[in-house]
Every structure is written in C-alpha cells, then in structure tokens.
C-alpha cells in the first residue's frame, strides 16, 4: 500500500512538471545582469574645420576602474605627457608631466572631508597652491604660488562652471547642458582630477574641460566660443563638434574615437 501511494505522488508531481525524467525540476534562476559597457574617449583630434589642418592629437589611457591613467598630447611644436596615480578612495594622489624636455611632479593633499586642499609642484621650480572649499557656493579658492587667487566654481554635476584668475589672470566661464552627456560621461572622473587638470593642463578648450556633461558655450579671455554641430555615433556618444569664436573666423573641429571597457 505504501508503494502504491508513493507511485501516485510521483505521478502527480510529474504531471505538474515538478519531477521530470526521474529528477526534481530545479527552480528557475535569472541570468546575471551583464556589467554596463563603458565608452571612454580614446583619441581626440583637433583641427581647422575648413582646411583640415591638424592642431592637436590626444591619446588617452585608463585604469581598470575607468579612471584616467594618463594621456599624450602631440602638437607640431611639442609633445606633452601626463601620468596619474590615485588614492584608495579614488581621489588623485599624484601626477607627472613631461614637456619641452622637462619633467614635473605634483603631489595632492586633502582635508578631513576629502576635499582637495593643496597641490605641490616640483620640477625646475617648486610651487604650492593651497585650496579652500566652500560648500555653500561649491567653489575652491586658491592661495600661494603661480595660481594665487584662483577661484574654481563647480556646478551640481561637479563639472567646471567658472574659473577666475586662471593662467595669465584670464577668466573662464562655461555654459553646460547637464541633460546631455559629454565625451567624459563614462570616465571615472573624480572631482579632484577635474579640478587639477582644469588648472594645470594649459589647454582647457582643447580638452572640453574634462566635463562629464555637454558644453554649449565658453567665454575665455573675453572671447565667446559656441559649441555647435554636435554629431553622435550609432550608440549616442559624441563623435564630433565644432567651436566657433566671435574673435576669429576660424572654426575648430573636435573628433573623437572611443574604447570599450
């Protein structure tokens, strides 16, 4: 009798699909969600939009976590290289720069809230910039060294919005479209990296200021630059755009390639 009951239970479970081919059916499992593919700018070319004359070529490299490991900028008159190291929390620890046959190193320090507080430069001449962060206005104010008096204002997306007393005491003001992603949208761009490069790279306009969102306008040294004619690749990332200045008829074209990570 017990055997008959056991057979009846097995037949019942088989009919409901719980046992199949003599084996208990395993519960359905969802397949793992694939990691998001990041698209990181690999190459940036800057040229005369009408003549096609090349001004700059910039090649980027990245760490496994999509932070910038370094880049090389090639121009007709010089070659500039950067290399970066990071702290465990993602903030920039140090930078090394080479240009015109000279080498420079930069060490970065932070306050108790992990806000950038000091940048020390060493090379043919030492220099130190102290930075004080104001949370209410989202600005950094610098004192000491070559960039004494510099003020860096960030927007809500932590992108550069305004910089006063930059190199040569020139002001920079940006209009950002935070609803559109810029070329560095997928880059693991810590605030400290953006601040550092926007101060020290020396070629801000050519780098799109390392912003994660798209730029529509820049005022630099009293010259108006409009960022226009944005074109996108098949997956929606910026492939090129043109800048037009009120001060000169020259149009500059910026073209990008990306690498997957």
Short mmCIF file of N, CA and C in Angstrom, two decimals, residues 110-254:
data_model
loop_
_atom_site.label_atom_id
_atom_site.label_comp_id
_atom_site.label_asym_id
_atom_site.label_seq_id
_atom_site.Cartn_x
_atom_site.Cartn_y
_atom_site.Cartn_z
N UNK A 110 44.57 66.46 0.97
CA UNK A 110 43.13 66.61 1.19
C UNK A 110 42.82 66.94 2.64
N UNK A 111 41.66 67.60 2.85
CA UNK A 111 41.25 67.91 4.21
C UNK A 111 40.47 66.72 4.79
N UNK A 112 39.90 66.92 5.98
CA UNK A 112 39.21 65.83 6.67
C UNK A 112 37.97 65.35 5.91
N UNK A 113 37.43 66.19 5.02
CA UNK A 113 36.25 65.83 4.23
C UNK A 113 36.62 65.35 2.83
N UNK A 114 37.89 65.03 2.63
CA UNK A 114 38.40 64.56 1.34
C UNK A 114 38.22 65.59 0.22
N UNK A 115 38.28 66.86 0.58
CA UNK A 115 38.28 67.92 -0.41
C UNK A 115 39.72 68.35 -0.66
N UNK A 116 40.04 68.57 -1.92
CA UNK A 116 41.39 68.94 -2.30
C UNK A 116 41.83 70.20 -1.57
N UNK A 117 42.97 70.13 -0.88
CA UNK A 117 43.39 71.26 -0.05
C UNK A 117 44.77 71.82 -0.43
N UNK A 118 45.57 71.03 -1.18
CA UNK A 118 46.90 71.53 -1.53
C UNK A 118 47.45 70.77 -2.73
N UNK A 119 48.13 71.50 -3.61
CA UNK A 119 48.83 70.90 -4.74
C UNK A 119 50.26 71.42 -4.73
N UNK A 120 51.22 70.51 -4.61
CA UNK A 120 52.63 70.89 -4.60
C UNK A 120 53.28 70.45 -5.90
N UNK A 121 53.89 71.39 -6.58
CA UNK A 121 54.55 71.13 -7.85
C UNK A 121 56.05 71.17 -7.67
N UNK A 122 56.75 70.21 -8.27
CA UNK A 122 58.20 70.18 -8.22
C UNK A 122 58.75 69.96 -9.62
N UNK A 123 59.85 70.60 -9.92
CA UNK A 123 60.49 70.48 -11.22
C UNK A 123 61.62 71.47 -11.28
N UNK A 124 61.68 72.30 -12.33
CA UNK A 124 62.73 73.30 -12.39
C UNK A 124 62.50 74.40 -11.36
N UNK A 125 61.24 74.50 -10.87
CA UNK A 125 60.91 75.45 -9.80
C UNK A 125 59.77 74.86 -8.98
N UNK A 126 59.85 74.99 -7.67
CA UNK A 126 58.79 74.46 -6.81
C UNK A 126 57.66 75.48 -6.70
N UNK A 127 56.47 74.96 -6.47
CA UNK A 127 55.29 75.82 -6.39
C UNK A 127 54.25 75.09 -5.55
N UNK A 128 53.50 75.82 -4.75
CA UNK A 128 52.46 75.22 -3.93
C UNK A 128 51.20 76.07 -3.98
N UNK A 129 50.06 75.41 -4.22
CA UNK A 129 48.76 76.08 -4.24
C UNK A 129 47.90 75.49 -3.14
N UNK A 130 47.49 76.34 -2.19
CA UNK A 130 46.57 75.93 -1.14
C UNK A 130 45.14 76.21 -1.60
N UNK A 131 44.24 75.26 -1.31
CA UNK A 131 42.85 75.39 -1.76
C UNK A 131 41.90 75.28 -0.57
N UNK A 132 40.91 76.14 -0.57
CA UNK A 132 39.89 76.12 0.47
C UNK A 132 38.53 75.95 -0.19
N UNK A 133 37.77 74.96 0.28
CA UNK A 133 36.48 74.64 -0.33
C UNK A 133 35.34 75.29 0.43
N UNK A 134 34.42 75.90 -0.33
CA UNK A 134 33.21 76.50 0.24
C UNK A 134 32.02 75.70 -0.27
N UNK A 135 31.38 74.92 0.62
CA UNK A 135 30.28 74.05 0.22
C UNK A 135 29.06 74.83 -0.22
N UNK A 136 28.81 75.97 0.38
CA UNK A 136 27.61 76.76 0.06
C UNK A 136 27.61 77.23 -1.38
N UNK A 137 28.78 77.63 -1.88
CA UNK A 137 28.88 78.12 -3.26
C UNK A 137 29.52 77.10 -4.19
N UNK A 138 29.93 75.95 -3.65
CA UNK A 138 30.58 74.89 -4.42
C UNK A 138 31.80 75.43 -5.17
N UNK A 139 32.63 76.16 -4.45
CA UNK A 139 33.81 76.78 -5.05
C UNK A 139 35.07 76.42 -4.27
N UNK A 140 36.19 76.44 -4.97
CA UNK A 140 37.51 76.31 -4.38
C UNK A 140 38.25 77.63 -4.61
N UNK A 141 38.87 78.13 -3.57
CA UNK A 141 39.66 79.35 -3.67
C UNK A 141 41.11 79.01 -3.36
N UNK A 142 42.02 79.43 -4.23
CA UNK A 142 43.43 79.09 -4.06
C UNK A 142 44.27 80.25 -3.60
N UNK A 143 45.32 79.94 -2.87
CA UNK A 143 46.26 80.96 -2.42
C UNK A 143 47.68 80.41 -2.49
N UNK A 144 48.60 81.29 -2.85
CA UNK A 144 50.01 80.90 -2.93
C UNK A 144 50.40 80.42 -4.31
N UNK A 145 51.67 80.63 -4.64
CA UNK A 145 52.21 80.12 -5.89
C UNK A 145 51.71 80.84 -7.13
N UNK A 146 51.93 80.21 -8.25
CA UNK A 146 51.63 80.81 -9.56
C UNK A 146 50.15 81.10 -9.75
N UNK A 147 49.30 80.31 -9.12
CA UNK A 147 47.85 80.46 -9.30
C UNK A 147 47.20 81.12 -8.09
N UNK A 148 47.92 81.96 -7.43
CA UNK A 148 47.39 82.66 -6.27
C UNK A 148 46.11 83.44 -6.64
N UNK A 149 45.06 83.27 -5.86
CA UNK A 149 43.81 83.98 -6.10
C UNK A 149 42.84 83.28 -7.02
N UNK A 150 43.20 82.11 -7.51
CA UNK A 150 42.32 81.39 -8.43
C UNK A 150 41.04 80.96 -7.71
N UNK A 151 39.91 81.03 -8.42
CA UNK A 151 38.62 80.59 -7.91
C UNK A 151 38.02 79.62 -8.91
N UNK A 152 37.67 78.41 -8.45
CA UNK A 152 37.10 77.39 -9.31
C UNK A 152 35.70 77.08 -8.82
N UNK A 153 34.70 77.32 -9.65
CA UNK A 153 33.31 77.04 -9.29
C UNK A 153 32.81 75.85 -10.07
N UNK A 154 32.20 74.90 -9.36
CA UNK A 154 31.64 73.71 -9.98
C UNK A 154 30.12 73.78 -10.00
N UNK A 155 29.49 73.08 -10.95
CA UNK A 155 28.04 73.03 -10.96
C UNK A 155 27.56 71.83 -10.16
N UNK A 156 26.25 71.57 -10.20
CA UNK A 156 25.68 70.49 -9.41
C UNK A 156 26.21 69.12 -9.83
N UNK A 157 26.61 69.01 -11.10
CA UNK A 157 27.15 67.75 -11.61
C UNK A 157 28.66 67.63 -11.35
N UNK A 158 29.21 68.58 -10.60
CA UNK A 158 30.64 68.62 -10.28
C UNK A 158 31.50 68.87 -11.51
N UNK A 159 30.94 69.51 -12.51
CA UNK A 159 31.70 69.92 -13.67
C UNK A 159 32.11 71.38 -13.52
N UNK A 160 33.18 71.76 -14.21
CA UNK A 160 33.64 73.14 -14.17
C UNK A 160 32.59 74.07 -14.74
N UNK A 161 32.30 75.14 -14.02
CA UNK A 161 31.35 76.15 -14.48
C UNK A 161 32.04 77.50 -14.66
N UNK A 162 32.98 77.77 -13.79
CA UNK A 162 33.64 79.08 -13.85
C UNK A 162 35.02 78.96 -13.21
N UNK A 163 35.99 79.68 -13.79
CA UNK A 163 37.33 79.73 -13.20
C UNK A 163 37.87 81.15 -13.38
N UNK A 164 38.16 81.79 -12.27
CA UNK A 164 38.70 83.15 -12.30
C UNK A 164 40.19 83.13 -11.93
N UNK A 165 40.91 84.09 -12.45
CA UNK A 165 42.35 84.22 -12.16
C UNK A 165 43.13 82.98 -12.60
N UNK A 166 42.75 82.45 -13.78
CA UNK A 166 43.48 81.30 -14.31
C UNK A 166 44.79 81.79 -14.90
N UNK A 167 45.49 80.94 -15.62
CA UNK A 167 46.79 81.24 -16.19
C UNK A 167 46.77 82.60 -16.89
N UNK A 168 47.68 83.49 -16.50
CA UNK A 168 47.70 84.83 -17.06
C UNK A 168 46.57 85.70 -16.55
N UNK A 169 45.95 85.26 -15.43
CA UNK A 169 44.82 86.00 -14.82
C UNK A 169 43.62 86.09 -15.74
N UNK A 170 43.43 85.06 -16.58
CA UNK A 170 42.31 85.05 -17.52
C UNK A 170 41.12 84.32 -16.91
N UNK A 171 39.91 84.83 -17.10
CA UNK A 171 38.72 84.15 -16.59
C UNK A 171 38.14 83.17 -17.62
N UNK A 172 37.52 82.12 -17.14
CA UNK A 172 36.82 81.15 -17.98
C UNK A 172 35.42 80.96 -17.42
N UNK A 173 34.41 81.05 -18.26
CA UNK A 173 33.04 80.79 -17.87
C UNK A 173 32.41 79.83 -18.86
N UNK A 174 31.76 78.79 -18.35
CA UNK A 174 31.16 77.78 -19.20
C UNK A 174 29.65 77.72 -19.02
N UNK A 175 28.95 77.42 -20.10
CA UNK A 175 27.53 77.09 -20.03
C UNK A 175 27.40 75.61 -20.35
N UNK A 176 26.92 74.84 -19.38
CA UNK A 176 26.84 73.39 -19.53
C UNK A 176 25.39 72.96 -19.73
N UNK A 177 25.20 71.94 -20.54
CA UNK A 177 23.90 71.31 -20.69
C UNK A 177 23.95 70.00 -19.92
N UNK A 178 23.47 70.02 -18.67
CA UNK A 178 23.60 68.86 -17.81
C UNK A 178 22.68 67.71 -18.21
N UNK A 179 21.75 67.96 -19.13
CA UNK A 179 20.85 66.90 -19.58
C UNK A 179 21.49 66.05 -20.68
N UNK A 180 22.67 66.48 -21.18
CA UNK A 180 23.35 65.74 -22.25
C UNK A 180 24.74 65.34 -21.79
N UNK A 181 25.13 64.13 -22.11
CA UNK A 181 26.43 63.65 -21.68
C UNK A 181 27.54 64.14 -22.60
N UNK A 182 28.65 64.49 -21.99
CA UNK A 182 29.82 64.93 -22.73
C UNK A 182 30.72 63.76 -23.07
N UNK A 183 31.89 64.05 -23.62
CA UNK A 183 32.78 62.97 -24.05
C UNK A 183 33.35 62.19 -22.87
N UNK A 184 33.41 62.79 -21.68
CA UNK A 184 33.94 62.10 -20.50
C UNK A 184 32.83 61.55 -19.62
N UNK A 185 31.63 61.35 -20.18
CA UNK A 185 30.47 60.93 -19.40
C UNK A 185 30.70 59.62 -18.65
N UNK A 186 31.39 58.66 -19.27
CA UNK A 186 31.59 57.34 -18.66
C UNK A 186 32.92 57.21 -17.92
N UNK A 187 33.72 58.25 -17.96
CA UNK A 187 35.02 58.19 -17.29
C UNK A 187 34.83 58.35 -15.79
N UNK A 188 35.57 57.57 -15.02
CA UNK A 188 35.54 57.68 -13.56
C UNK A 188 36.34 58.93 -13.18
N UNK A 189 35.68 60.07 -13.28
CA UNK A 189 36.35 61.36 -13.17
C UNK A 189 36.09 61.96 -11.80
N UNK A 190 36.96 61.66 -10.85
CA UNK A 190 36.81 62.24 -9.53
C UNK A 190 36.93 63.77 -9.60
N UNK A 191 36.25 64.44 -8.71
CA UNK A 191 36.28 65.91 -8.67
C UNK A 191 37.70 66.45 -8.62
N UNK A 192 38.57 65.77 -7.89
CA UNK A 192 39.95 66.23 -7.75
C UNK A 192 40.69 66.20 -9.08
N UNK A 193 40.38 65.20 -9.92
CA UNK A 193 41.02 65.10 -11.23
C UNK A 193 40.58 66.25 -12.13
N UNK A 194 39.28 66.52 -12.12
CA UNK A 194 38.74 67.60 -12.93
C UNK A 194 39.34 68.94 -12.53
N UNK A 195 39.41 69.20 -11.23
CA UNK A 195 39.97 70.47 -10.74
C UNK A 195 41.44 70.58 -11.13
N UNK A 196 42.19 69.51 -10.89
CA UNK A 196 43.62 69.54 -11.17
C UNK A 196 43.90 69.81 -12.65
N UNK A 197 43.25 69.06 -13.54
CA UNK A 197 43.54 69.20 -14.96
C UNK A 197 43.04 70.53 -15.51
N UNK A 198 41.92 71.01 -15.00
CA UNK A 198 41.43 72.29 -15.49
C UNK A 198 42.34 73.44 -15.08
N UNK A 199 43.11 73.26 -14.02
CA UNK A 199 44.08 74.30 -13.63
C UNK A 199 45.38 74.14 -14.40
N UNK A 200 45.88 72.91 -14.49
CA UNK A 200 47.27 72.72 -14.90
C UNK A 200 47.50 72.23 -16.32
N UNK A 201 46.47 71.76 -17.04
CA UNK A 201 46.82 71.19 -18.35
C UNK A 201 47.19 72.26 -19.37
N UNK A 202 46.71 73.49 -19.17
CA UNK A 202 47.16 74.59 -20.02
C UNK A 202 46.48 74.70 -21.37
N UNK A 203 45.63 73.71 -21.71
CA UNK A 203 44.95 73.72 -23.00
C UNK A 203 43.47 73.39 -22.79
N UNK A 204 42.84 74.14 -21.92
CA UNK A 204 41.49 73.80 -21.46
C UNK A 204 40.49 73.61 -22.59
N UNK A 205 40.43 74.55 -23.52
CA UNK A 205 39.43 74.47 -24.55
C UNK A 205 39.61 73.22 -25.40
N UNK A 206 40.84 72.81 -25.61
CA UNK A 206 41.09 71.63 -26.42
C UNK A 206 40.70 70.33 -25.73
N UNK A 207 40.47 70.38 -24.44
CA UNK A 207 40.11 69.17 -23.71
C UNK A 207 38.64 69.15 -23.32
N UNK A 208 37.85 70.11 -23.79
CA UNK A 208 36.47 70.20 -23.35
C UNK A 208 36.39 70.29 -21.82
N UNK A 209 37.45 70.73 -21.22
CA UNK A 209 37.49 70.99 -19.78
C UNK A 209 37.26 69.75 -18.91
N UNK A 210 37.39 68.57 -19.48
CA UNK A 210 37.21 67.34 -18.71
C UNK A 210 35.86 67.29 -18.00
N UNK A 211 34.84 67.88 -18.61
CA UNK A 211 33.50 67.82 -18.05
C UNK A 211 32.78 66.55 -18.47
N UNK A 212 31.89 66.07 -17.60
CA UNK A 212 31.12 64.88 -17.92
C UNK A 212 29.85 65.21 -18.71
N UNK A 213 29.42 66.47 -18.64
CA UNK A 213 28.24 66.85 -19.42
C UNK A 213 28.66 67.73 -20.60
N UNK A 214 27.71 67.97 -21.47
CA UNK A 214 27.99 68.68 -22.71
C UNK A 214 28.09 70.19 -22.48
N UNK A 215 28.97 70.83 -23.23
CA UNK A 215 29.17 72.28 -23.13
C UNK A 215 28.52 72.95 -24.34
N UNK A 216 27.84 74.06 -24.11
CA UNK A 216 27.23 74.79 -25.23
C UNK A 216 27.92 76.12 -25.50
N UNK A 217 28.64 76.63 -24.49
CA UNK A 217 29.25 77.95 -24.67
C UNK A 217 30.39 78.12 -23.69
N UNK A 218 31.42 78.86 -24.13
CA UNK A 218 32.54 79.20 -23.26
C UNK A 218 32.94 80.64 -23.52
N UNK A 219 33.23 81.36 -22.44
CA UNK A 219 33.79 82.71 -22.55
C UNK A 219 35.19 82.63 -21.98
N UNK A 220 36.18 82.87 -22.82
CA UNK A 220 37.58 82.71 -22.43
C UNK A 220 38.36 83.93 -22.90
N UNK A 221 38.96 84.65 -21.97
CA UNK A 221 39.73 85.84 -22.31
C UNK A 221 38.90 86.81 -23.16
N UNK A 222 37.65 87.02 -22.73
CA UNK A 222 36.70 87.94 -23.37
C UNK A 222 36.29 87.49 -24.77
N UNK A 223 36.60 86.25 -25.13
CA UNK A 223 36.20 85.71 -26.42
C UNK A 223 35.08 84.69 -26.20
N UNK A 224 34.05 84.80 -27.02
CA UNK A 224 32.92 83.89 -26.94
C UNK A 224 33.13 82.69 -27.86
N UNK A 225 32.99 81.49 -27.31
CA UNK A 225 33.07 80.28 -28.11
C UNK A 225 31.74 79.54 -28.00
N UNK A 226 31.13 79.25 -29.13
CA UNK A 226 29.91 78.44 -29.12
C UNK A 226 30.26 77.03 -29.56
N UNK A 227 29.76 76.06 -28.82
CA UNK A 227 29.97 74.65 -29.13
C UNK A 227 28.76 74.19 -29.92
N UNK A 228 28.93 73.80 -31.16
CA UNK A 228 27.80 73.56 -32.04
C UNK A 228 28.06 72.38 -32.96
N UNK A 229 27.02 72.07 -33.74
CA UNK A 229 27.08 70.98 -34.72
C UNK A 229 27.55 69.67 -34.09
N UNK A 230 27.01 69.36 -32.92
CA UNK A 230 27.33 68.09 -32.28
C UNK A 230 26.84 66.94 -33.16
N UNK A 231 27.70 65.97 -33.38
CA UNK A 231 27.32 64.75 -34.08
C UNK A 231 27.59 63.57 -33.17
N UNK A 232 26.80 62.50 -33.38
CA UNK A 232 26.85 61.36 -32.47
C UNK A 232 27.05 60.07 -33.25
N UNK A 233 27.66 59.09 -32.59
CA UNK A 233 27.83 57.80 -33.24
C UNK A 233 26.55 56.97 -33.08
N UNK A 234 26.59 55.71 -33.51
CA UNK A 234 25.39 54.88 -33.55
C UNK A 234 24.84 54.56 -32.17
N UNK A 235 25.63 54.73 -31.12
CA UNK A 235 25.14 54.43 -29.77
C UNK A 235 24.96 55.70 -28.94
N UNK A 236 25.02 56.86 -29.60
CA UNK A 236 24.65 58.09 -28.93
C UNK A 236 25.77 58.86 -28.26
N UNK A 237 27.03 58.49 -28.52
CA UNK A 237 28.14 59.22 -27.93
C UNK A 237 28.68 60.25 -28.94
N UNK A 238 29.19 61.35 -28.43
CA UNK A 238 29.65 62.43 -29.29
C UNK A 238 30.80 61.95 -30.18
N UNK A 239 30.64 62.13 -31.48
CA UNK A 239 31.71 61.78 -32.41
C UNK A 239 32.47 63.02 -32.88
N UNK A 240 31.79 64.17 -32.87
CA UNK A 240 32.47 65.41 -33.25
C UNK A 240 31.62 66.62 -32.89
N UNK A 241 32.27 67.75 -32.83
CA UNK A 241 31.57 69.03 -32.72
C UNK A 241 32.51 70.13 -33.21
N UNK A 242 31.97 71.33 -33.37
CA UNK A 242 32.74 72.46 -33.87
C UNK A 242 32.62 73.61 -32.88
N UNK A 243 33.71 74.34 -32.66
CA UNK A 243 33.65 75.55 -31.85
C UNK A 243 33.86 76.75 -32.77
N UNK A 244 33.06 77.75 -32.52
CA UNK A 244 33.12 78.99 -33.30
C UNK A 244 33.34 80.14 -32.34
N UNK A 245 34.30 81.00 -32.66
CA UNK A 245 34.64 82.13 -31.79
C UNK A 245 34.19 83.44 -32.41
N UNK A 246 33.76 84.35 -31.55
CA UNK A 246 33.40 85.69 -32.03
C UNK A 246 34.63 86.51 -32.37
N UNK A 247 35.79 86.06 -31.92
CA UNK A 247 37.01 86.84 -32.12
C UNK A 247 37.75 86.47 -33.40
N UNK A 248 37.45 85.31 -33.96
CA UNK A 248 38.17 84.87 -35.15
C UNK A 248 37.24 84.05 -36.02
N UNK A 249 37.38 84.10 -37.34
CA UNK A 249 36.53 83.29 -38.22
C UNK A 249 36.90 81.81 -38.23
N UNK A 250 38.01 81.47 -37.62
CA UNK A 250 38.48 80.09 -37.63
C UNK A 250 37.53 79.18 -36.86
N UNK A 251 37.14 78.07 -37.49
CA UNK A 251 36.31 77.06 -36.84
C UNK A 251 37.20 75.88 -36.48
N UNK A 252 37.07 75.41 -35.24
CA UNK A 252 37.84 74.24 -34.84
C UNK A 252 36.93 73.04 -34.73
N UNK A 253 37.38 71.94 -35.28
CA UNK A 253 36.61 70.71 -35.23
C UNK A 253 37.27 69.72 -34.27
N UNK A 254 36.45 69.12 -33.42
CA UNK A 254 36.91 68.14 -32.43
C UNK A 254 36.30 66.80 -32.79
#
